Amino acid sequence: MSDHISREALIDKVEKHYCAPCKGQGGDLGGDWCRSCVINSVLEKIREFPAADKTDECCDVYRAHWIKKNDLCYDPDAYCSYAEYSCSYCGIWVNDRSGLPEYCPECGKKMGRE
């Protein structure tokens, strides 16, 4: 599972944390020192890195949900009461004996409500 971040926010945060204090102490030297700074080199790589191909699927907060398939041994007084569910994305089956997982153990999708 990948994370999508804002390139501009990352660059801004790095510049405020690393570059601003250095320039405030006179480390800039008219731009000469900054051109040889390792932080500046990293920021250039970040600026050049291609943007991710964002699709609706990758940007949804919830990417899948559990679909209740059947009740097995359903008796509120019995120890073995549980139901089986399948992932709406990959179809793997799980049961709710210990509660339903927040993420699918097979495809890793975050689970939302039906």
Steps between C-alpha positions, in 0.01 A plus 500: 500500500646835402459841657436807290650824630508858382833579335458872576423437868805274536734753336356783710544302824861402414592856401352643821671238717844483334554791260350795688717460814814460287421811297414683821853431627660629179562156352352596164801700372308637207373157396850345463480288815141391431592362159740256666269412792380141523148618598483708182603194297223293660244775434603509133444123475157541662412777251608279207328181621196410284159543655300189589222399264206563731178317432169505683583163658822622659343815637191352668511504878337158506601273220293193586248366751403173661202318347316269740468158337340279763444437868677191622394344826295807582377462853539802731556268796756280326876554512531426130269775369658672203438603141714495187575802283680555173706797382321700230831553320684164502232259627699342786283354775542582869285439806411737779591277796756759613340795324548605141843634400535868413710402197457199272769241582527403131494823294569755777204722413360713782150389583203734515132446547280323244 
